[in-house]
Coordinates of C-alpha atoms in Angstrom, one line a residue:
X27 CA -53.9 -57.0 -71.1
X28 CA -52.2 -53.9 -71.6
X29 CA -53.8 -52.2 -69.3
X30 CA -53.0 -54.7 -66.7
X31 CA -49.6 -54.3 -67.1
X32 CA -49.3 -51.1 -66.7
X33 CA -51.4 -51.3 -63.2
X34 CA -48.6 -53.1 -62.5
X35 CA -45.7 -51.0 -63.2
X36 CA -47.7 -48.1 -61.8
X37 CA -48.0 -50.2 -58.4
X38 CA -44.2 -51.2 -58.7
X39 CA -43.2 -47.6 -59.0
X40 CA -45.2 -46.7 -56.0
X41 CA -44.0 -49.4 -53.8
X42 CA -40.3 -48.7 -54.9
X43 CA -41.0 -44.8 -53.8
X44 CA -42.9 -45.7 -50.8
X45 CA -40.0 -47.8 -49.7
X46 CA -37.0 -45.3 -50.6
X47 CA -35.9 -43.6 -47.3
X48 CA -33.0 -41.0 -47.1
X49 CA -31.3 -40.9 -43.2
X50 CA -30.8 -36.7 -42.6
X51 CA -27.5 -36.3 -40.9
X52 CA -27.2 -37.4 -37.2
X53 CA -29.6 -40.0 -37.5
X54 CA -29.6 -43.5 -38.0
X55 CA -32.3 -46.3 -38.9
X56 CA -32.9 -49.7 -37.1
X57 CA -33.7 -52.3 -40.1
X58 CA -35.6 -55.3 -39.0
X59 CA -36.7 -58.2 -41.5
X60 CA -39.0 -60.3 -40.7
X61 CA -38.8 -59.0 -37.2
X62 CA -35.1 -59.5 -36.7
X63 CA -32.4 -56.9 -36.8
X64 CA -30.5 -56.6 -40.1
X65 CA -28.7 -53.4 -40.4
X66 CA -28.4 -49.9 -39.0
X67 CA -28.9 -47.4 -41.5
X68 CA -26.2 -44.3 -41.7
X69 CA -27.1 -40.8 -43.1
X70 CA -27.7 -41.3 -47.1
X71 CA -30.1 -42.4 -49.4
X72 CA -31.6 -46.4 -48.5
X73 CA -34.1 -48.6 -50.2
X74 CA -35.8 -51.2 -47.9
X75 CA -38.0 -54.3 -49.2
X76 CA -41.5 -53.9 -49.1
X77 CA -43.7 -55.7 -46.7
X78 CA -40.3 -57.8 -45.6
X79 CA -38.5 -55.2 -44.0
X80 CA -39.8 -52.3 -41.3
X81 CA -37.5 -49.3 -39.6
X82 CA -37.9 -50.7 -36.0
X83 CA -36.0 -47.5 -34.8
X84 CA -34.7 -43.9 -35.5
X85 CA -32.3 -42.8 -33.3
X86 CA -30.1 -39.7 -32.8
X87 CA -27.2 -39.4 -32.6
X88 CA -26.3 -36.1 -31.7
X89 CA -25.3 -35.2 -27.6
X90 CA -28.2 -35.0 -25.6
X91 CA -28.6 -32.8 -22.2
X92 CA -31.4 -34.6 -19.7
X93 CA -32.1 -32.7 -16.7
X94 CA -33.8 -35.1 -14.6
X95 CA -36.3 -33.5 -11.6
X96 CA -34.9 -32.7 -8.2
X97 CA -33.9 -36.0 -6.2
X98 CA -34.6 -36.1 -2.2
X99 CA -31.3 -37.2 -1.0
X100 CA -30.1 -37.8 2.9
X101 CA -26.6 -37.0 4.0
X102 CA -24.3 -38.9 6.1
X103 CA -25.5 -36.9 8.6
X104 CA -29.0 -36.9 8.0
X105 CA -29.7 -33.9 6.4
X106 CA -32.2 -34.5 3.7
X107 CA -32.0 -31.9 0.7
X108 CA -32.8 -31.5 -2.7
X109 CA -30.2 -31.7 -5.4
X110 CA -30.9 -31.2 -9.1
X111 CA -28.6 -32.9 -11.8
X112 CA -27.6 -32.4 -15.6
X113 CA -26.5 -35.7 -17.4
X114 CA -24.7 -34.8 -21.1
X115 CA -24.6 -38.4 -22.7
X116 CA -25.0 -39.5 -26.2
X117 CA -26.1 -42.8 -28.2
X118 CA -22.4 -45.1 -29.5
X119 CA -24.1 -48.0 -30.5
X120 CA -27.7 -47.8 -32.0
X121 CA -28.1 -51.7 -32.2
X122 CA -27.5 -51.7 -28.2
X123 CA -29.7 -48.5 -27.5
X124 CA -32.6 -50.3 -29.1
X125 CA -32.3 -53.5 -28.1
X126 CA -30.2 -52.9 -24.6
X127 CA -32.5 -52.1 -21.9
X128 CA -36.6 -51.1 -22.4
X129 CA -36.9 -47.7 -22.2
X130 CA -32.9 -46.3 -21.9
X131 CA -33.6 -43.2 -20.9
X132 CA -36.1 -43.9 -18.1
X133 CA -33.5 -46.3 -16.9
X134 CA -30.6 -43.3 -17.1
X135 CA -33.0 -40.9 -15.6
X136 CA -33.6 -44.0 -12.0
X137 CA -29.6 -45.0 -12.6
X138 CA -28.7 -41.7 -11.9
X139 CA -30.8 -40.6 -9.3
X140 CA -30.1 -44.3 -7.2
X141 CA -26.4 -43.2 -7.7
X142 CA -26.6 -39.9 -6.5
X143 CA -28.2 -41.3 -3.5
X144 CA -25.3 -43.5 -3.0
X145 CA -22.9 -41.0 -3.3
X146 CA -24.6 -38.4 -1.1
X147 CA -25.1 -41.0 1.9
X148 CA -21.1 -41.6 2.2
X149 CA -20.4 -37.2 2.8
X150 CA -22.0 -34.8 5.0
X151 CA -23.9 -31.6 4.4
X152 CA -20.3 -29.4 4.5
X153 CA -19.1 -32.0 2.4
X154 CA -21.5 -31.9 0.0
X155 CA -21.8 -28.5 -0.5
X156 CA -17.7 -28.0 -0.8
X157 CA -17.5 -31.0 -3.4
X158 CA -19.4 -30.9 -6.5
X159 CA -16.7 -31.6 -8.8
X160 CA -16.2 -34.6 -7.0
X161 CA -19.6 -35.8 -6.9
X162 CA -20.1 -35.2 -10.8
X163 CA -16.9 -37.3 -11.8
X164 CA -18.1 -40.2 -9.3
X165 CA -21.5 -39.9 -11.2
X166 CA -20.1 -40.0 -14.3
X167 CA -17.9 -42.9 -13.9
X168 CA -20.8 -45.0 -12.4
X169 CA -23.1 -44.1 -14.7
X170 CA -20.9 -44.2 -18.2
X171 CA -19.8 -47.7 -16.9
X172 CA -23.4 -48.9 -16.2
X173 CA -24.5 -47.5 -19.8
X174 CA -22.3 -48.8 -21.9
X175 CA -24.7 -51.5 -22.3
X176 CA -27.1 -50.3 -23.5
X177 CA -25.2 -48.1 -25.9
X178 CA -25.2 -44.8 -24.5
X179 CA -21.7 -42.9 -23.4
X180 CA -22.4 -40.6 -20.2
X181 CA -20.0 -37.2 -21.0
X182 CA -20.8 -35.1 -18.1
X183 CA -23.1 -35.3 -15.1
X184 CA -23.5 -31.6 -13.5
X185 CA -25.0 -31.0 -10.1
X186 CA -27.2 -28.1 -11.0
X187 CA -28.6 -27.3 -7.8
X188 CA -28.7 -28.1 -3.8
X189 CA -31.3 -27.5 -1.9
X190 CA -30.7 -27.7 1.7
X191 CA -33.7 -27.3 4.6
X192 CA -35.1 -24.0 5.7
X193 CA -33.3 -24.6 8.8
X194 CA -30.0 -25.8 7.7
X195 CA -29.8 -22.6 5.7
X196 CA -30.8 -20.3 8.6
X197 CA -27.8 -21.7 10.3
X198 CA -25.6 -21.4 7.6
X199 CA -26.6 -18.0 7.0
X200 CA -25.8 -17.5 10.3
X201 CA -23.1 -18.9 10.4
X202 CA -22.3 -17.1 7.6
X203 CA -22.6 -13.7 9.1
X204 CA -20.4 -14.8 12.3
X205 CA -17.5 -15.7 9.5
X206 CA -17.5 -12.5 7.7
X207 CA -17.7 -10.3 11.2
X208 CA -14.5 -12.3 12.2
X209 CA -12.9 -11.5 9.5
X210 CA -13.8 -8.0 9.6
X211 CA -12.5 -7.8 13.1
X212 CA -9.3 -9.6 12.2
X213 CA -8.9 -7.5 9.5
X214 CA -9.5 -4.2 11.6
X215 CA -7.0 -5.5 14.0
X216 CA -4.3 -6.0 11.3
X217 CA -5.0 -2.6 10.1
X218 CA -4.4 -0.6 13.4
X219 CA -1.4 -3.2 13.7
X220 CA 0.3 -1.9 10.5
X221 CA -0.7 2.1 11.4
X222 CA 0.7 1.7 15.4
X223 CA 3.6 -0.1 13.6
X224 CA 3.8 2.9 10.9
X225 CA 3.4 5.4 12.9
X226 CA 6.2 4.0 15.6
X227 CA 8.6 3.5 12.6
X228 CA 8.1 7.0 11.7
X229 CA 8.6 8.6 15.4
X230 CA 11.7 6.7 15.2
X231 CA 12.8 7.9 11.9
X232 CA 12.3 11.7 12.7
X233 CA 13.7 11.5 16.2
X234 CA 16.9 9.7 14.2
X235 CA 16.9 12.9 11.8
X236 CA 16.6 15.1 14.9
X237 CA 19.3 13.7 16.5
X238 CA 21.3 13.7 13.2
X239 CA 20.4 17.4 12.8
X240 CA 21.2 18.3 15.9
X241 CA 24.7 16.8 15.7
X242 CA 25.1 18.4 12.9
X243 CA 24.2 21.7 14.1
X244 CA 26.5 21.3 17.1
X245 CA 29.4 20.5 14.7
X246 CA 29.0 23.1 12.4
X247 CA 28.6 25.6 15.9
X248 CA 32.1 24.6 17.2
X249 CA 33.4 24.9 14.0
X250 CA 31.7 28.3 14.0
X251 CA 33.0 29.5 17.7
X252 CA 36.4 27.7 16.3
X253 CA 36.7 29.6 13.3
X254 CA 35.8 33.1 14.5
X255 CA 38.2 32.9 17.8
X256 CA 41.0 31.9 15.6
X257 CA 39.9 34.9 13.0
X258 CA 40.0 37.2 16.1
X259 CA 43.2 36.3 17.6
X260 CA 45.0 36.3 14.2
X261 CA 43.7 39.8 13.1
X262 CA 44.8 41.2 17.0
X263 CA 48.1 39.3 16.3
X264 CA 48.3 41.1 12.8
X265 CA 47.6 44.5 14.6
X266 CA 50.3 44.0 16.9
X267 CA 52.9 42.7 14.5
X268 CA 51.8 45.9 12.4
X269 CA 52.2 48.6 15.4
X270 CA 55.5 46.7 16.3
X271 CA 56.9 47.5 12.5
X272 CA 55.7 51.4 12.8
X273 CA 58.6 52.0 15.5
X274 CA 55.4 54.5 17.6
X275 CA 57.0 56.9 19.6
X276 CA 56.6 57.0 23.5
X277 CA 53.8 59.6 23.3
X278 CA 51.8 57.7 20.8
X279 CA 51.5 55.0 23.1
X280 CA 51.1 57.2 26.2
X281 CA 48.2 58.7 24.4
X282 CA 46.7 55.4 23.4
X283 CA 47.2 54.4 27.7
X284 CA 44.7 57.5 28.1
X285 CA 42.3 56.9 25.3
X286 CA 41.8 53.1 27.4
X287 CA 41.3 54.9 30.4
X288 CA 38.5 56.7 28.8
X289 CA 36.9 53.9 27.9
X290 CA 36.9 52.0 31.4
X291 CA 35.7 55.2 33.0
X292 CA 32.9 55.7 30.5
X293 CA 31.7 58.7 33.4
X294 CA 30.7 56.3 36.1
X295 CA 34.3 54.8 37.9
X296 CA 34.0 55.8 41.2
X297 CA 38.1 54.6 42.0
X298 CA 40.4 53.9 39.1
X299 CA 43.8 51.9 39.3
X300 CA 47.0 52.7 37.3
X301 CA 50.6 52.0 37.0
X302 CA 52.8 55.2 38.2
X303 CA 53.5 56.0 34.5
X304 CA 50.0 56.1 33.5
X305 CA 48.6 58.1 36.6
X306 CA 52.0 60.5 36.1
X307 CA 50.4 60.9 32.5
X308 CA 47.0 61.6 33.6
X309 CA 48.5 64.3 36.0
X310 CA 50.6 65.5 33.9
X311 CA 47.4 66.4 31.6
X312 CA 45.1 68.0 34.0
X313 CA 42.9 65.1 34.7
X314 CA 43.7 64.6 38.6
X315 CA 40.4 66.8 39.1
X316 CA 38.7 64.7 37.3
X317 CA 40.0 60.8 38.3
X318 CA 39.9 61.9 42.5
X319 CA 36.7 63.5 42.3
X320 CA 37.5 67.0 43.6
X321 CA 37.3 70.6 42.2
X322 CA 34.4 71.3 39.5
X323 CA 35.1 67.6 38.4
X324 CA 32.2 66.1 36.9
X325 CA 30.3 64.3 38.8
X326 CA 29.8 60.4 38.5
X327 CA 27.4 59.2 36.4
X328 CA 25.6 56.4 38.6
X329 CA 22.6 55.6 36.6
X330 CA 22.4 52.6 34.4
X331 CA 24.4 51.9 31.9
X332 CA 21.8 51.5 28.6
X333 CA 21.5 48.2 27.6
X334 CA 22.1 47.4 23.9
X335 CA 18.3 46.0 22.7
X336 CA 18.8 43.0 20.3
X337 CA 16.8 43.0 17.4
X338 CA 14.9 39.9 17.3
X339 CA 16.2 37.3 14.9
X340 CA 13.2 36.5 12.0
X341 CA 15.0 33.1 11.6
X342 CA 14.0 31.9 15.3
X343 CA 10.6 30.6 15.6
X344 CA 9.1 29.0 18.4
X345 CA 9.7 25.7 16.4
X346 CA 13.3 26.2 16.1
X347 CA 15.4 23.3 17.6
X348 CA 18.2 24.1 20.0
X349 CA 20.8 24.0 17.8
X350 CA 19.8 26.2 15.4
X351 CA 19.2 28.9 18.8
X352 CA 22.6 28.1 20.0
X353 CA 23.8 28.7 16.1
X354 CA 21.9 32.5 16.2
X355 CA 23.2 33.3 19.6
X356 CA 26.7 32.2 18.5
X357 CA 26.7 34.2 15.5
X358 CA 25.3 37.7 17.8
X359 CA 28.4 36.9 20.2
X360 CA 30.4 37.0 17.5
X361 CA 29.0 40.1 16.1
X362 CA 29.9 41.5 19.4
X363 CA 33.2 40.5 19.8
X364 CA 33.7 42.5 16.5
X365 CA 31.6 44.8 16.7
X366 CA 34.0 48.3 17.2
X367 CA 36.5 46.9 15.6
X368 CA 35.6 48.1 12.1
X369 CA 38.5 49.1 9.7
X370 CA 39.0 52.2 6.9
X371 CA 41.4 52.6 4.4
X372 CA 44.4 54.9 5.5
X373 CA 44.7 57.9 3.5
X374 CA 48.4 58.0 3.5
X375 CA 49.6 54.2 2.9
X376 CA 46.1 52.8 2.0
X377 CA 46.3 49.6 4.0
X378 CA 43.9 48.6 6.2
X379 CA 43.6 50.0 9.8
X380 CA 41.2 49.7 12.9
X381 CA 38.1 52.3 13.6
X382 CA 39.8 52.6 17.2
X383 CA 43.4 53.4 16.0
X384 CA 44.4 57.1 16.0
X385 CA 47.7 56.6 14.1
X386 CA 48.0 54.4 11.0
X387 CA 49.2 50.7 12.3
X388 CA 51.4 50.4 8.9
X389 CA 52.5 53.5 8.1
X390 CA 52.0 55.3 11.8
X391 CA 50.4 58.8 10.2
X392 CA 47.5 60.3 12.1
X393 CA 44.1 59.1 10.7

């Protein structure tokens, strides 16, 4: 009897073990007794009754990614490609998953690829190939609505993959090639566009700081030419005003008369004019001989008169612009109009006094 009993209790123990189940995490059990449902077992530890109760199902209920084969689909206008889709779904309800539809995945899997086909037939190949974000929220609409069910939630449908004909894609890879030379050539022509444009801009630009320049350079001449006429005159003006004040006697200036006729002569005037005083001077002097050409007076000098050789400016270059030539020659005239008309210190009233003056224009003393 004892013995028995503990048969018993060993055979208890085993069935209560046997019949413990614990649900991992992300899982749940389908409970049928008798054959008909009873409960849906979470994650935890469950105890079932023996030989009354079964698990009928064990589901998961994590996300699940299906990537279902390649589906042959034809366009709108009959183009018929190959186009591989994702579908991202996930189990809501495990009493409608296993009791929903036979099979739920097998039915997802022929759901979605009789959708796709739908969806496909109403575009055309550009179409199709431009809107994929549009074809995966139409097929995840269709297909969470059709689902729910059965107990599955559709998250995301991805097209993967389009495979258009050989020939379709020989086109389009010519066409291709045509796009990208037009936009080469377009973008060629827009470049020497811009650089024409540029370079116009430019031309204009430095003929408007040519222009400017030259202006400027005319200005500053006249002011130049201005200045240096109105330096000459004033300085003759001061000479005079200074001679005026020095009371010189009548011989002074008689002497001065002959020192001018010197300089017109310069050995090669053939006839000179004079006023009566002047030539009564010259006669008076001894130089008849010399102004008529007769006696051992010295014979005319007819042979050129040596021309004063400029030293060339380093400032002009060939690329010098007109103004700054008319500036250099303005600036050599002005030299000239000068030039011989240096002044010394007087060593009697030590003011200033011309090269050319033999008597002091302040103080009248012979230099």
């Amino acid at each position: 009897m004892l013995i028995f009993l503990v048969i018993v209790l060993i055979i208890i123990l085993i069935l209560i073990l046997v019949n413990i189940r614990i649900v991992p995490q992300g899982k749940t059990f389908i409970i049928e007794r008798l054959g008909k449902y009873k409960e849906t077992w979470n994650a935890g530890l469950h105890v079932k009754t023996p030989f009354i109760e079964r698990v009928a199902n064990v589901i998961s209920m994590k996300e699940q990614v299906l990537d279902f084969p390649p589906q042959a689909v034809i366009t709108k206008d009959n183009v018929t490609m190959q186009i591989d889709s994702v579908v991202f779904c996930k189990v809501f309800d495990s009493k409608l998953f296993t009791y929903g539809v036979e099979s739920p995945m097998s039915g997802l899997q022929n759901l979605s690829a009789t959708t796709l086909r739908n969806i496909i037939g109403d575009m055309e190949l550009d179409q199709t190939l431009t809107s994929r974000e549009v074809i995966n929220g139409k097929m995840q609409t269709i297909l969470d609505e059709a689902t729910d069910a059965w107990g599955i939630k559709v998250t995301r449908v991805e097209i993967k993959n389009i495979q258009p004909p050989k020939e379709i894609e020989e086109v389009m890879t010519k066409q291709m090639r045509a796009e990208r030379e037009r936009r080469q050539t377009v973008l060629e022509a827009q470049a020497h566009q811009e650089a024409v444009v540029s370079r116009a801009e430019g031309d204009k630009k430095a003929k408007i700081l040519a222009a400017e320049a030259e202006r400027d350079a005319q200005i500053a001449l006249a002011e130049g030419r201005a200045k240096s006429v109105k330096m000459v005159y004033e300085a003759e003006a001061e000479g005079l005003k200074k001679l005026n004040e020095a009371n010189i006697g009548e011989s002074v200036l008689r002497l001065k008369g002959i020192e001018a006729l010197k300089e017109v002569s310069d050995g090669r005037a053939t006839k000179i004019y004079m006023p009566s005083d002047i030539a009564n001077a010259v006669s008076s002097l001894g130089l008849v001989g010399e102004s008529l050409g007769i006696g051992d007076a010295t014979p005319v000098d007819k042979t050129p008169k040596p021309e004063k050789k400029e030293a060339p400016d380093p400032c002009i270059t060939p690329e010098t612009g007109k103004g700054g030539v008319d500036a250099a020659r303005t600036t050599e005239a002005i030299e000239d109009s000068v030039e011989g008309k240096g002044f010394h210190v007087c060593d009697h009233c030590g003011e200033m006094t011309p090269d050319n003056e033999t008597y002091c224009i302040h103080c009248g003393q012979k230099q």
